[in-house]
CSV table of C-alpha atoms and ligand atoms in Angstrom, one decimal:
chain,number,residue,atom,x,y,z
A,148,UNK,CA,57.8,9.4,58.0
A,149,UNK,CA,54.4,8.1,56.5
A,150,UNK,CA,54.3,10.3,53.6
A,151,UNK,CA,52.8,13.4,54.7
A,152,UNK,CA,54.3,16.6,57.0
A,153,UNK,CA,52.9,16.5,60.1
A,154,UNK,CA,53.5,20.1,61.8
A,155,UNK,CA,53.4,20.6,65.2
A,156,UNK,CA,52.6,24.4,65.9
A,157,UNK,CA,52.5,26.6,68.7
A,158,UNK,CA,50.7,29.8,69.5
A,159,UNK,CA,51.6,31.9,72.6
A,160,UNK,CA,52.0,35.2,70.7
A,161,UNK,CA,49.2,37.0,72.6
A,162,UNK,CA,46.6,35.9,75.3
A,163,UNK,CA,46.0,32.5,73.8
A,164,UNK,CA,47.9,29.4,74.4
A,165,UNK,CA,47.5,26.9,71.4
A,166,UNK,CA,49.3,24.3,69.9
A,167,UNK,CA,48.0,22.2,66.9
A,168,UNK,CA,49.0,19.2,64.3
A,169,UNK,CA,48.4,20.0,60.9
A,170,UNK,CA,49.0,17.5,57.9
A,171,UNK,CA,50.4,18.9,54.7
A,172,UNK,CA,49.3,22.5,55.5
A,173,UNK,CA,45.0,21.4,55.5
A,174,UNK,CA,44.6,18.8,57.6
A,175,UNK,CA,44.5,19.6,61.6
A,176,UNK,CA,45.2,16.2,63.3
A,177,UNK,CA,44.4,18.3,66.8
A,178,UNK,CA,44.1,22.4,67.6
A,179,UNK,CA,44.4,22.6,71.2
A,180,UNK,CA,43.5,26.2,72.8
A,181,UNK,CA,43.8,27.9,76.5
A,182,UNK,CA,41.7,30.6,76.3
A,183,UNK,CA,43.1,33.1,78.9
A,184,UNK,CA,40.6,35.8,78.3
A,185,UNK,CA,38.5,35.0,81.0
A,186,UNK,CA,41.4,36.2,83.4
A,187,UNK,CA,41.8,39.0,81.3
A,188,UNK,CA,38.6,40.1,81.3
A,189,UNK,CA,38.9,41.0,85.0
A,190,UNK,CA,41.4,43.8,84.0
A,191,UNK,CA,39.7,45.0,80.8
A,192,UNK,CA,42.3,44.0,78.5
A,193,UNK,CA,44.9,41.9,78.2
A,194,UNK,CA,48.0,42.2,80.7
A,195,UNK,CA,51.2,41.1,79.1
A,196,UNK,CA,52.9,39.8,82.1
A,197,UNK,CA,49.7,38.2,83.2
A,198,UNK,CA,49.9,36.5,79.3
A,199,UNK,CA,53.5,35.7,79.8
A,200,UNK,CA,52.9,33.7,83.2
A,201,UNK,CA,49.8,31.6,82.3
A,202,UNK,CA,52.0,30.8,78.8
A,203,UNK,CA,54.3,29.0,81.1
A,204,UNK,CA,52.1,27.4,83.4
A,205,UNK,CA,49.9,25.9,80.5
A,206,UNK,CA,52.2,24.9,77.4
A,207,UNK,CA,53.0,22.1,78.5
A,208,UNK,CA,49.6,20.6,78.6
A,209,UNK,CA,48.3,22.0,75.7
A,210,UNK,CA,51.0,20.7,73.9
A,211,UNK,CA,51.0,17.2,75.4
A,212,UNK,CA,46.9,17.5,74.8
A,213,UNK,CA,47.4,18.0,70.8
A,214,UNK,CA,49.9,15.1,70.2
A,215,UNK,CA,47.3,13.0,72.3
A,216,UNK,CA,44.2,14.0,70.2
A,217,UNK,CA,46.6,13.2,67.0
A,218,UNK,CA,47.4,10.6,68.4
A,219,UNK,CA,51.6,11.0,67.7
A,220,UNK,CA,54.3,11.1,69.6
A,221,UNK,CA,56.7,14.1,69.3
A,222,UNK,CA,59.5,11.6,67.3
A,223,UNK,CA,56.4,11.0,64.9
A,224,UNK,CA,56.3,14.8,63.4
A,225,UNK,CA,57.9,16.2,60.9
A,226,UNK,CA,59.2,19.7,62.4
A,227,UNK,CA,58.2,22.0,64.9
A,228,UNK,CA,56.9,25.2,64.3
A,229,UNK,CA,56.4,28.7,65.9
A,230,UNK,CA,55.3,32.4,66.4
A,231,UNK,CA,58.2,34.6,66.8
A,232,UNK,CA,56.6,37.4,66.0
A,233,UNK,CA,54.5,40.2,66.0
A,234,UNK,CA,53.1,39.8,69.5
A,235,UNK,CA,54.0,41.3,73.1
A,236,UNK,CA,57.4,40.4,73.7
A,237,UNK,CA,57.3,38.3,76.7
A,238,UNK,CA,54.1,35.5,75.7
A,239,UNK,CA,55.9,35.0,72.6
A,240,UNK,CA,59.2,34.3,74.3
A,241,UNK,CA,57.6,31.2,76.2
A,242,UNK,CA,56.5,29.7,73.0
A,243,UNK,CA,59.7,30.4,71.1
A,244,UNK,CA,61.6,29.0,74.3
A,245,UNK,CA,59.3,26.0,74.3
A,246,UNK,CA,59.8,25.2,70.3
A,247,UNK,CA,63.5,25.5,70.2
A,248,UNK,CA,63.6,23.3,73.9
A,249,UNK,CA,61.6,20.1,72.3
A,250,UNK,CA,62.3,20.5,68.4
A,251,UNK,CA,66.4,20.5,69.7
A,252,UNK,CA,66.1,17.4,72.0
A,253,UNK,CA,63.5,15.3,69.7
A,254,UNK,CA,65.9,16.5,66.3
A,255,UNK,CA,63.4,18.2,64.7
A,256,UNK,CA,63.9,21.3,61.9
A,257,UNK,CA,62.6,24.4,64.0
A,258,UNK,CA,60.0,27.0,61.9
A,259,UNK,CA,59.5,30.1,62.5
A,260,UNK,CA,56.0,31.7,61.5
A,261,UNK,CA,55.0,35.6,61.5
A,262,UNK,CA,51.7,35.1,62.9
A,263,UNK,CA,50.0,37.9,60.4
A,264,UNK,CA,50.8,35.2,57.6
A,265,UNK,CA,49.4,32.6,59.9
A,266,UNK,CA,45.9,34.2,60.3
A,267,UNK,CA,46.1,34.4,56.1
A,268,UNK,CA,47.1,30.8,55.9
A,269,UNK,CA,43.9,30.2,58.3
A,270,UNK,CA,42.0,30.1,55.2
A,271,UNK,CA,44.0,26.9,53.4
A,272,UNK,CA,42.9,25.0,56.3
A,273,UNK,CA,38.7,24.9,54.7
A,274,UNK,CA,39.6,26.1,51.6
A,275,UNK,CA,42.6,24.0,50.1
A,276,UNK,CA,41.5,25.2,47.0
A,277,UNK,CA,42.2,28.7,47.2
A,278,UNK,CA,45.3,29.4,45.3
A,279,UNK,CA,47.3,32.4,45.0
A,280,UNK,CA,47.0,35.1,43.7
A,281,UNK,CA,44.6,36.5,45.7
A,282,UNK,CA,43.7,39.9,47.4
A,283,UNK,CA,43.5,39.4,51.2
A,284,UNK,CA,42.1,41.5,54.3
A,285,UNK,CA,43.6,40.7,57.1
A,286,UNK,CA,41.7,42.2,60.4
A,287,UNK,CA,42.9,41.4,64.0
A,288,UNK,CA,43.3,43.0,67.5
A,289,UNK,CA,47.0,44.0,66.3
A,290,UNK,CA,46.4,44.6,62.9
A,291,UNK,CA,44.1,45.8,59.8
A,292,UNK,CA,46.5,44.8,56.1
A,293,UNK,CA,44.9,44.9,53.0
A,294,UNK,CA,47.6,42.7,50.7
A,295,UNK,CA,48.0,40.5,47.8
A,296,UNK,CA,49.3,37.3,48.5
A,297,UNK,CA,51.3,36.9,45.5
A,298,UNK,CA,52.6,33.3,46.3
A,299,UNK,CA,52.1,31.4,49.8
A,300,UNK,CA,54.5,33.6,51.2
A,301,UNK,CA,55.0,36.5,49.2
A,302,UNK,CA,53.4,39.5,49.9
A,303,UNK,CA,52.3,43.0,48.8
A,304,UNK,CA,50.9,45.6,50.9
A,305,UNK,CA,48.2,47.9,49.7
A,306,UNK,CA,47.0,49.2,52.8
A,307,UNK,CA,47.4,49.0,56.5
A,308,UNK,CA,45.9,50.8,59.5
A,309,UNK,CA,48.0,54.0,60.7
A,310,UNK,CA,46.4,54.1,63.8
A,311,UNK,CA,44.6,51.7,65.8
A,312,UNK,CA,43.7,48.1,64.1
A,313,UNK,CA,40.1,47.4,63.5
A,314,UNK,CA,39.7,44.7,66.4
A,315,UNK,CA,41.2,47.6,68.6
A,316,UNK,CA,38.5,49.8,68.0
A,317,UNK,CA,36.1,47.2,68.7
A,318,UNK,CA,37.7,46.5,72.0
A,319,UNK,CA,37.9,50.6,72.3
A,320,UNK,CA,34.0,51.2,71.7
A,321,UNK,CA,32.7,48.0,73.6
A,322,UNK,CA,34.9,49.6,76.7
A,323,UNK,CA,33.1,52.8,76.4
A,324,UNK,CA,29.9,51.7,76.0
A,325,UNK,CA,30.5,48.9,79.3
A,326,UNK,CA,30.7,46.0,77.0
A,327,UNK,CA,33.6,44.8,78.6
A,328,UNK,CA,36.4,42.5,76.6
A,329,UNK,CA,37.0,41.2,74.4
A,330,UNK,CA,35.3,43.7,72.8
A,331,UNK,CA,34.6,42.5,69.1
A,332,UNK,CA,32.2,39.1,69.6
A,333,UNK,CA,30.7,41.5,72.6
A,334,UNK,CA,29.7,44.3,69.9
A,335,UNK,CA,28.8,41.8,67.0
A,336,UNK,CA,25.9,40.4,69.3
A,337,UNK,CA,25.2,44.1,70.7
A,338,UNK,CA,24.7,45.2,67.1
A,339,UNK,CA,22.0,42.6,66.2
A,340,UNK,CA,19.5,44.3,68.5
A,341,UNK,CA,20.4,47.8,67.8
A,342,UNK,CA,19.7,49.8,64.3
A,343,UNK,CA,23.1,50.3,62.3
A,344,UNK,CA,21.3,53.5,60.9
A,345,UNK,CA,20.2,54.9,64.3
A,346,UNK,CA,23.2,57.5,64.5
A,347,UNK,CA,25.6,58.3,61.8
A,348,UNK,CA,29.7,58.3,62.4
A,349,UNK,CA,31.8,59.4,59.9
A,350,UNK,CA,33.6,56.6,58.1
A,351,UNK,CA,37.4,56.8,57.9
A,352,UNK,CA,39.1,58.9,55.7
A,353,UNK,CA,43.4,58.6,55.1
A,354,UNK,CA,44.6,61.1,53.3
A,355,UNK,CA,46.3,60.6,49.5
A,356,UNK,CA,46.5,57.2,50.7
A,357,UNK,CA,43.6,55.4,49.1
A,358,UNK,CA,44.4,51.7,50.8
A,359,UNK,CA,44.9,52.6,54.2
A,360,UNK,CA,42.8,52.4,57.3
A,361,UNK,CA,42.3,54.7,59.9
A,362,UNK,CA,39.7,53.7,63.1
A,363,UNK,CA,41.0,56.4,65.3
A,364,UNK,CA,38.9,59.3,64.3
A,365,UNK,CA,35.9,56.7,64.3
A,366,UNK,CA,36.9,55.6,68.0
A,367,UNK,CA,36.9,59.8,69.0
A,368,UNK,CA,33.5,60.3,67.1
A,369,UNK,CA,31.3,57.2,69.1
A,370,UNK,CA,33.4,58.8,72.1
A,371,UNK,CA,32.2,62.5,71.4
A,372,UNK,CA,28.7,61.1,71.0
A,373,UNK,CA,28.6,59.2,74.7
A,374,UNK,CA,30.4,62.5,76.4
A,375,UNK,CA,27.7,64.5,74.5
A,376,UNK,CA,24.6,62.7,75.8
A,377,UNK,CA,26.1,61.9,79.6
A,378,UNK,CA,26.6,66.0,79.5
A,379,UNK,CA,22.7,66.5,78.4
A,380,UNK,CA,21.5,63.6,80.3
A,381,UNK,CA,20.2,61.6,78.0
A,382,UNK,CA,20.2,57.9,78.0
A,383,UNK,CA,22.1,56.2,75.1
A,384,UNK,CA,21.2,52.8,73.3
A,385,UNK,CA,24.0,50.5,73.7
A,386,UNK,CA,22.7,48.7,70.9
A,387,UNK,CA,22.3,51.4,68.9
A,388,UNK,CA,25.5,52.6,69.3
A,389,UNK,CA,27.3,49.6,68.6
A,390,UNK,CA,25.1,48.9,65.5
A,391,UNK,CA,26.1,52.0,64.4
A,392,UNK,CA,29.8,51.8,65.3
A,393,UNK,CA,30.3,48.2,63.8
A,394,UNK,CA,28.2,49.6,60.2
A,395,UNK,CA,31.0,52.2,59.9
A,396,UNK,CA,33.6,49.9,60.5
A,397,UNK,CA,32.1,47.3,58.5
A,398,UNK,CA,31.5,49.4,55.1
A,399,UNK,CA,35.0,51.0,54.8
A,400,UNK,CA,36.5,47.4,55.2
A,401,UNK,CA,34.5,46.1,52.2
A,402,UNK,CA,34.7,49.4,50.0
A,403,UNK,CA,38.5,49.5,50.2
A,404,UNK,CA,38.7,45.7,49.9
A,405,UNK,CA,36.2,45.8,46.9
A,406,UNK,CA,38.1,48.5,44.9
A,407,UNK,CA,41.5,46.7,45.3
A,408,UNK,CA,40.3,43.8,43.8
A,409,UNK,CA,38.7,45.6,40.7
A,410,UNK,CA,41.9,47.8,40.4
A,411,UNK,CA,44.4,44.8,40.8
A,412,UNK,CA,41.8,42.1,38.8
A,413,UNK,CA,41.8,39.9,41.5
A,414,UNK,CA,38.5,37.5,41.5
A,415,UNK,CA,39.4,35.9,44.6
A,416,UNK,CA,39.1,37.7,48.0
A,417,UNK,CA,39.9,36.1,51.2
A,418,UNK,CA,39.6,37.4,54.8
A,419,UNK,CA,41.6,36.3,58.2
A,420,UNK,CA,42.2,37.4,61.4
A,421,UNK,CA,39.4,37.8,64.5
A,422,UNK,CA,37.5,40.4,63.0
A,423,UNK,CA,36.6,38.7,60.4
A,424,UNK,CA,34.7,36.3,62.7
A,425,UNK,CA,32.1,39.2,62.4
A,426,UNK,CA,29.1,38.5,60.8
A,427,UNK,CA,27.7,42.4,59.6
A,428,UNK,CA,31.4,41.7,57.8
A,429,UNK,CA,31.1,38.1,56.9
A,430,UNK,CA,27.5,39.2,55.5
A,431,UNK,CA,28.3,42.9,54.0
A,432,UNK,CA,31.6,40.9,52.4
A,433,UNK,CA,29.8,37.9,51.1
A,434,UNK,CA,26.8,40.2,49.6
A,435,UNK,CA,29.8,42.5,47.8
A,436,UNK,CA,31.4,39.5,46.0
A,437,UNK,CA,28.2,38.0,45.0
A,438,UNK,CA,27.1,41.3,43.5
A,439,UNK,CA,30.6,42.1,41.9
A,440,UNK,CA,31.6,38.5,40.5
A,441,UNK,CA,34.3,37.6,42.8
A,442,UNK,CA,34.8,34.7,44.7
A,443,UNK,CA,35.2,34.7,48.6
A,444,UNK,CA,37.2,32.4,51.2
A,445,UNK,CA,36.7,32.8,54.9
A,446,UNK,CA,37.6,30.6,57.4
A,447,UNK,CA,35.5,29.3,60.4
A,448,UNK,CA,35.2,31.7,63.0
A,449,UNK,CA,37.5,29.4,65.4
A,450,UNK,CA,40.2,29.6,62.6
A,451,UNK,CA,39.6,33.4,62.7
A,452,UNK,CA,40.9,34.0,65.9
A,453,UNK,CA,44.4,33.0,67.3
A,454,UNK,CA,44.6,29.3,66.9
A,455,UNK,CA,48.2,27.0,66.4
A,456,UNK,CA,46.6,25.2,63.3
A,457,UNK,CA,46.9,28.4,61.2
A,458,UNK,CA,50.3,28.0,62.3
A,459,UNK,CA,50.9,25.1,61.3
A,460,UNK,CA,49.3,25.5,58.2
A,461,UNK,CA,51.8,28.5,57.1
A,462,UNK,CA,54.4,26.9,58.6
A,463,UNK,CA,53.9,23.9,56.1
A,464,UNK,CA,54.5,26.7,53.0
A,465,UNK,CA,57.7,27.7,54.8
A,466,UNK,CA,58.7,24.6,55.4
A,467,UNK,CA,57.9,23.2,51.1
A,468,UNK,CA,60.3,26.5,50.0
A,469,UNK,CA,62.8,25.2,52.6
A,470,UNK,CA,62.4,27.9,55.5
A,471,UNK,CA,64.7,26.8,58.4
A,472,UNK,CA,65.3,28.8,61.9
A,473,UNK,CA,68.4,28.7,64.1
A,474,UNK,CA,68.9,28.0,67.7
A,475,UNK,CA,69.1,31.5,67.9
A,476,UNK,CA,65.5,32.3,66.9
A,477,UNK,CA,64.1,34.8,69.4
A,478,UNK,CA,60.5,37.2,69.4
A,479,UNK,CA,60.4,40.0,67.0
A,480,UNK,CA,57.9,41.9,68.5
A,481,UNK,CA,57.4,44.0,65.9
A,482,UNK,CA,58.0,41.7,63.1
A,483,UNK,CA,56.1,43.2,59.6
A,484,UNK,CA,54.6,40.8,57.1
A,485,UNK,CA,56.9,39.6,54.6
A,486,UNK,CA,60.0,40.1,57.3
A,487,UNK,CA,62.0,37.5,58.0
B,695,KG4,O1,43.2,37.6,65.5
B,695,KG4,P1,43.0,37.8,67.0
B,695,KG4,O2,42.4,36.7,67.8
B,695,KG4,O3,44.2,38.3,67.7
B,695,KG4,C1,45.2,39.2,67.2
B,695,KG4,O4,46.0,38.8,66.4
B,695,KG4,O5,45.0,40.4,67.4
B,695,KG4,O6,42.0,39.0,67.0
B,695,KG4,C2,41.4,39.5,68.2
B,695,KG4,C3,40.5,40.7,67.9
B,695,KG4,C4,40.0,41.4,69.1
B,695,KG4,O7,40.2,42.8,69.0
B,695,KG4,C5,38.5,41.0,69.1
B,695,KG4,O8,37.7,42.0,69.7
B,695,KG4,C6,38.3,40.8,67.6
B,695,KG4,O9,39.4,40.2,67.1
B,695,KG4,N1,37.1,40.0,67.4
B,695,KG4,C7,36.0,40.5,66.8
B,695,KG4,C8,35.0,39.4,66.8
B,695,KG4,N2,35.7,38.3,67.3
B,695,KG4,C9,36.9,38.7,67.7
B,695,KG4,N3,35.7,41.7,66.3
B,695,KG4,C10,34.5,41.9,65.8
B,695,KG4,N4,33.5,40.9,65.7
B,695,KG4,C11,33.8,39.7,66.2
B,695,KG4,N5,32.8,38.7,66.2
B,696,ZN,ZN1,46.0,37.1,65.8
């Protein structure tokens, strides 16, 4: 007790394994991070049980490695908070294992954090001033939500992906074109050699559905292209292609997000989750709020991929409107946004 809420949050929901200390929802005492990707990157992708095995092995020390750099003991915090969901099944078991083991035996209240809501909460971190209401894009491996945060944890859906996420067609393309994963940072570096106008894909298009995504269709068109030139034998640019790819991407995520805001007169706009670490999107977004009057938030790019102090930072929301798990929390694989 010292008159602030110190967090301690852990991450395991997909190939990272973070933990972090975050003070009153802004302030991250520590943000520890295992990186697993280089073992992924052997395989292409992520493998879960590979995830689920180096979870174990590494919590621990990542844990005891962000009470060190915050220099507090686990007695000192205030609760103990957690990803139960959405994720692959067995990494987020290990963290939600590992959060109801030490917040039972040090008496702490046990949180449980949708991690979508996390990535959003990313942006209180930098930006304590950004209040709701605000219209937020939300752009990850997993997922691609266009929503207005109505309150800290209240939430409205406009518009989601109904096929693959965003960051999964970045990891799609960047596998076709032998980028290797993770895909996205690969492409966003790709792209700033290559011409975005060089070859034109067709930007996605949903059906009487004017907030939703759709990448799929994208994905099949850069696909058609690479089968079309190896047939004629013609070389392809790989930086041409990926320019190209990420300038479809790119525009449809800042027309859709631009329109929402005018329709539901929002001024703020705020973006989350590892795409937005991209900078054509970071750029294109930031040039489209500066032209149309509306003010934008997004967090640094190591707050834009999975990280335990975004966890901690949403957790802190959940924990001021009194949000309390069981012993019995367990993964929710599937868990939606809003979903408790
Ligand atoms: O938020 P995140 O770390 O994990 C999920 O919750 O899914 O997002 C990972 C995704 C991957 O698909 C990765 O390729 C993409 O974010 N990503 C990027 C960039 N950095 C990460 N996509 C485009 N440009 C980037 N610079
Ligand atoms: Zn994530």
């Amino acid at each position: 007790m010292n008159g602030h809420t110190d967090i301690l949050a852990i991450e395991t929901s997909c190939d990272e394994t973070a933990a972090a200390v975050v003070r009153d929802g802004t302030h991250v005492l520590s943000n520890s991070i295992y990186t697993q990707i280089g073992m992924h990157t052997v395989y292409g992708g992520v493998v879960p049980e590979l995830a689920s095995r180096k979870h174990i092995e590494k919590i621990d020390y990542v844990i005891k490695a962000a009470l060190e750099e915050a220099g507090m003991s686990l007695e000192e915090t205030d609760a103990v908070a957690v990803t139960y969901g959405p994720g692959l099944v067995g990494a987020l078991l290990v963290g939600a294992a590992e959060a109801k083991a030490i917040a039972w035996a040090a008496g702490k209240p046990l949180i449980g954090v949708n991690h979508i809501e996390g990535h959003i909460c990313a942006n209180y971190i930098e930006h304590p001033e950004l209040k709701p209401p605000y219209l937020g894009l939300v752009v990850s491996g997993g997922h691609t939500h266009l929503i207005i945060v109505r309150d800290y944890a209240e939430f409205e859906i406009l518009g989601r992906t109904v096929d693959d996420a965003a960051g999964e067609a970045f990891d799609k393309v960047a596998r076709a074109i032998g980028l290797g994963y993770p895909g996205g940072p690969k492409i966003d570096a790709a792209a700033k050699k290559g011409n975005a106008s060089a070859i034109t894909f067709p930007k996605a298009k949903v059906n009487h559905s004017e907030y939703d995504f759709s990448f799929s269709g994208l994905k099949s068109a850069v696909l058609n292209y690479l089968n079309h030139a190896a047939m004629m034998h013609e070389e392809i640019c790989r930086e041409d292609v990926a320019a190209s790819f990420q300038r479809a991407v790119v525009e449809v995520l800042t027309e859709h997000t631009i329109r929402a805001a005018k329709e539901y007169g929002m001024s703020r706009i705020a973006l989350a989750g590892g795409v937005s670490a991209n900078s054509a999107l970071r750029d294109a977004m930031r040039g489209a709020a500066v032209k149309e009057g509306f003010e934008l938030f997004v967090p640094s790019p190591l707050y834009c991929t999975d990280n335990a102090a975004m966890i901690g930072a949403a957790a802190y929301h959940e924990y001021l409107r009194g949000t309390r798990s069981g012993w019995d929390l367990n993964a929710v694989p599937g868990l939606r946004l809003g979903e408790r």
